[in-house]
Coordinates of N, CA and C and ligand atoms in Angstrom, one line a residue:
X22 N -40.4 -86.1 34.0 CA -40.9 -85.4 35.2 C -42.2 -84.7 34.9
X23 N -43.1 -84.8 35.9 CA -44.5 -84.3 35.7 C -44.5 -82.8 36.2
X24 N -44.8 -81.9 35.3 CA -44.8 -80.5 35.8 C -46.2 -79.8 35.5
X25 N -47.2 -80.6 35.1 CA -48.5 -80.1 35.0 C -49.5 -81.1 35.6
X26 N -50.6 -80.5 36.1 CA -51.6 -81.4 36.7 C -53.0 -80.8 36.4
X27 N -54.0 -81.4 36.9 CA -55.3 -80.9 36.7 C -55.9 -80.7 38.1
X28 N -56.6 -79.6 38.3 CA -57.2 -79.2 39.5 C -58.7 -78.8 39.2
X29 N -59.6 -79.3 40.1 CA -61.0 -79.0 39.9 C -61.3 -77.6 40.4
X30 N -61.6 -76.7 39.4 CA -61.9 -75.3 39.8 C -63.3 -75.0 39.3
X31 N -64.2 -74.6 40.2 CA -65.6 -74.4 39.9 C -66.3 -75.6 39.1
X32 N -65.9 -76.8 39.6 CA -66.6 -78.0 39.0 C -65.9 -78.5 37.7
X33 N -64.9 -77.8 37.2 CA -64.3 -78.3 36.0 C -62.8 -78.5 36.2
X34 N -62.3 -79.6 35.6 CA -60.9 -79.9 35.7 C -60.1 -78.9 34.8
X35 N -59.2 -78.2 35.4 CA -58.3 -77.3 34.6 C -56.9 -77.6 34.8
X36 N -56.1 -77.4 33.7 CA -54.7 -77.7 33.8 C -53.9 -76.6 34.4
X37 N -53.1 -76.8 35.3 CA -52.2 -75.8 35.9 C -50.8 -76.4 36.0
X38 N -49.8 -75.5 36.1 CA -48.5 -76.0 36.2 C -48.0 -76.1 37.7
X39 N -46.9 -76.6 37.9 CA -46.4 -76.9 39.2 C -46.3 -75.6 40.0
X40 N -45.8 -74.5 39.4 CA -45.6 -73.3 40.2 C -47.0 -72.7 40.6
X41 N -48.0 -72.8 39.8 CA -49.3 -72.4 40.1 C -49.9 -73.3 41.3
X42 N -49.7 -74.6 41.2 CA -50.1 -75.5 42.2 C -49.5 -75.2 43.5
X43 N -48.2 -74.9 43.6 CA -47.6 -74.6 44.8 C -48.0 -73.3 45.4
X44 N -48.3 -72.3 44.5 CA -48.8 -71.0 44.9 C -50.2 -71.2 45.5
X45 N -51.1 -71.9 44.9 CA -52.4 -72.1 45.4 C -52.4 -72.8 46.7
X46 N -51.5 -73.8 46.9 CA -51.4 -74.5 48.2 C -50.9 -73.6 49.3
X47 N -49.9 -72.7 49.0 CA -49.5 -71.7 50.0 C -50.6 -70.8 50.4
X48 N -51.4 -70.4 49.4 CA -52.4 -69.3 49.7 C -53.7 -69.9 50.2
X49 N -53.8 -71.3 50.3 CA -55.0 -71.9 50.9 C -54.6 -72.9 52.0
X50 N -53.9 -72.4 53.0 CA -53.4 -73.4 54.0 C -54.6 -74.2 54.7
X51 N -54.3 -75.4 54.8 CA -55.4 -76.3 55.5 C -56.4 -76.8 54.5
X52 N -56.4 -76.3 53.3 CA -57.4 -76.7 52.3 C -56.9 -77.9 51.6
X53 N -57.7 -78.9 51.4 CA -57.3 -80.1 50.7 C -57.3 -79.8 49.2
X54 N -56.1 -79.9 48.6 CA -55.9 -79.7 47.2 C -55.8 -81.0 46.5
X55 N -56.7 -81.4 45.6 CA -56.7 -82.6 44.9 C -56.1 -82.4 43.5
X56 N -54.8 -82.6 43.4 CA -54.2 -82.5 42.1 C -54.2 -83.9 41.4
X57 N -54.6 -83.9 40.2 CA -54.7 -85.2 39.5 C -53.8 -85.2 38.2
X58 N -53.4 -86.4 37.9 CA -52.5 -86.6 36.7 C -53.3 -86.4 35.4
X59 N -52.8 -85.6 34.5 CA -53.5 -85.3 33.2 C -53.7 -86.6 32.4
X60 N -52.8 -87.6 32.6 CA -52.9 -88.8 31.8 C -53.7 -89.9 32.4
X61 N -53.4 -90.3 33.7 CA -54.1 -91.5 34.2 C -55.2 -91.1 35.3
X62 N -55.2 -89.8 35.6 CA -56.2 -89.3 36.6 C -55.9 -89.7 38.0
X63 N -54.8 -90.3 38.3 CA -54.4 -90.6 39.7 C -54.0 -89.4 40.4
X64 N -54.1 -89.5 41.8 CA -53.7 -88.3 42.6 C -52.2 -88.0 42.5
X65 N -51.9 -86.7 42.5 CA -50.5 -86.3 42.5 C -50.2 -85.5 43.8
X66 N -48.9 -85.6 44.2 CA -48.4 -84.8 45.3 C -47.5 -83.8 44.6
X67 N -47.6 -82.6 45.1 CA -46.7 -81.5 44.6 C -45.5 -81.3 45.4
X68 N -44.3 -81.3 44.8 CA -43.1 -81.1 45.5 C -42.5 -79.8 45.1
X69 N -42.0 -79.0 46.1 CA -41.3 -77.7 45.7 C -39.9 -78.0 45.3
X70 N -39.2 -77.0 44.9 CA -37.8 -77.2 44.6 C -37.0 -77.4 45.9
X71 N -36.2 -78.4 45.9 CA -35.4 -78.7 47.1 C -34.0 -78.2 47.1
X72 N -33.4 -78.0 48.2 CA -32.1 -77.5 48.3 C -31.1 -78.4 47.6
X73 N -31.5 -79.7 47.5 CA -30.6 -80.7 46.8 C -30.5 -80.4 45.3
X74 N -31.4 -79.5 44.8 CA -31.3 -79.2 43.4 C -32.4 -79.8 42.6
X75 N -33.2 -80.7 43.3 CA -34.4 -81.3 42.6 C -35.4 -80.2 42.3
X76 N -35.8 -80.1 41.1 CA -36.7 -79.1 40.7 C -38.1 -79.4 41.1
X77 N -39.0 -78.4 41.2 CA -40.4 -78.6 41.6 C -41.0 -79.5 40.6
X78 N -41.8 -80.5 41.1 CA -42.5 -81.4 40.2 C -43.6 -82.1 40.9
X79 N -44.4 -82.9 40.2 CA -45.5 -83.7 40.8 C -45.0 -85.1 40.7
X80 N -45.6 -85.9 41.7 CA -45.3 -87.3 41.8 C -46.6 -88.0 42.1
X81 N -46.9 -89.2 41.5 CA -48.1 -89.9 41.9 C -48.0 -90.3 43.3
X82 N -49.1 -90.1 44.0 CA -49.2 -90.6 45.4 C -49.0 -92.1 45.4
X83 N -49.7 -92.7 44.5 CA -49.6 -94.2 44.3 C -49.2 -94.4 42.8
X84 N -48.0 -95.0 42.7 CA -47.4 -95.2 41.3 C -48.4 -96.0 40.5
X85 N -48.4 -95.7 39.2 CA -49.2 -96.4 38.2 C -48.3 -96.6 37.0
X86 N -47.9 -97.9 36.8 CA -47.0 -98.1 35.7 C -47.7 -98.1 34.4
X87 N -49.0 -98.0 34.4 CA -49.7 -97.8 33.1 C -49.9 -96.4 32.7
X88 N -49.3 -95.4 33.5 CA -49.4 -94.0 33.2 C -48.3 -93.6 32.3
X89 N -48.6 -93.0 31.2 CA -47.6 -92.6 30.2 C -46.7 -91.5 30.7
X90 N -47.1 -90.8 31.8 CA -46.2 -89.7 32.3 C -45.3 -90.3 33.4
X91 N -45.4 -91.6 33.8 CA -44.6 -92.2 34.8 C -43.3 -92.6 34.2
X92 N -42.2 -92.4 35.0 CA -40.9 -92.8 34.5 C -40.8 -94.3 34.4
X93 N -41.7 -95.0 35.1 CA -41.7 -96.5 35.1 C -42.8 -97.0 34.1
X94 N -43.2 -96.2 33.2 CA -44.3 -96.6 32.3 C -44.0 -97.9 31.5
X95 N -44.9 -98.7 31.5 CA -44.8 -99.9 30.7 C -46.2 -100.2 30.0
X96 N -46.1 -100.5 28.8 CA -47.4 -100.8 28.0 C -48.1 -101.9 28.7
X97 N -49.4 -102.0 28.6 CA -50.3 -101.0 28.0 C -50.6 -99.8 28.9
X98 N -51.0 -98.7 28.3 CA -51.5 -97.5 29.1 C -52.7 -97.9 29.9
X99 N -52.7 -97.6 31.1 CA -53.9 -97.9 32.0 C -54.2 -96.7 32.8
X100 N -55.5 -96.6 33.0 CA -56.0 -95.6 34.0 C -55.6 -96.0 35.4
X101 N -55.5 -95.0 36.2 CA -55.1 -95.2 37.6 C -56.2 -96.1 38.3
X102 N -55.8 -97.0 39.2 CA -56.8 -97.8 39.9 C -57.7 -97.0 40.8
X103 N -57.2 -95.8 41.3 CA -58.0 -95.0 42.1 C -58.1 -93.6 41.5
X104 N -58.8 -93.5 40.4 CA -58.9 -92.2 39.7 C -59.7 -91.1 40.4
X105 N -59.3 -89.9 40.2 CA -60.1 -88.8 40.7 C -61.0 -88.3 39.5
X106 N -62.3 -88.2 39.8 CA -63.2 -87.8 38.7 C -64.0 -86.5 39.0
Ligands
LIG218 ZN1 -50.5 -90.6 35.9

């Protein structure tokens, strides 16, 4: 499960955790938040904790089996085909 991401703050990619990402999103309604995967640099979607019991986490918008943080990871490690830089 991915619980950390990178967010560009003042021009630099900084690591933040899922609770911080959700907090930033809540406090910046309507603002596009580009969360990227620390491993493959693909874009991530932030999910809050659901009533079903699923804990807050990130998920790739577009799965990348070459990402070492993906549950579907398969060698070799590969950068995301649409990386955020
Ligand atoms: Zn990734």
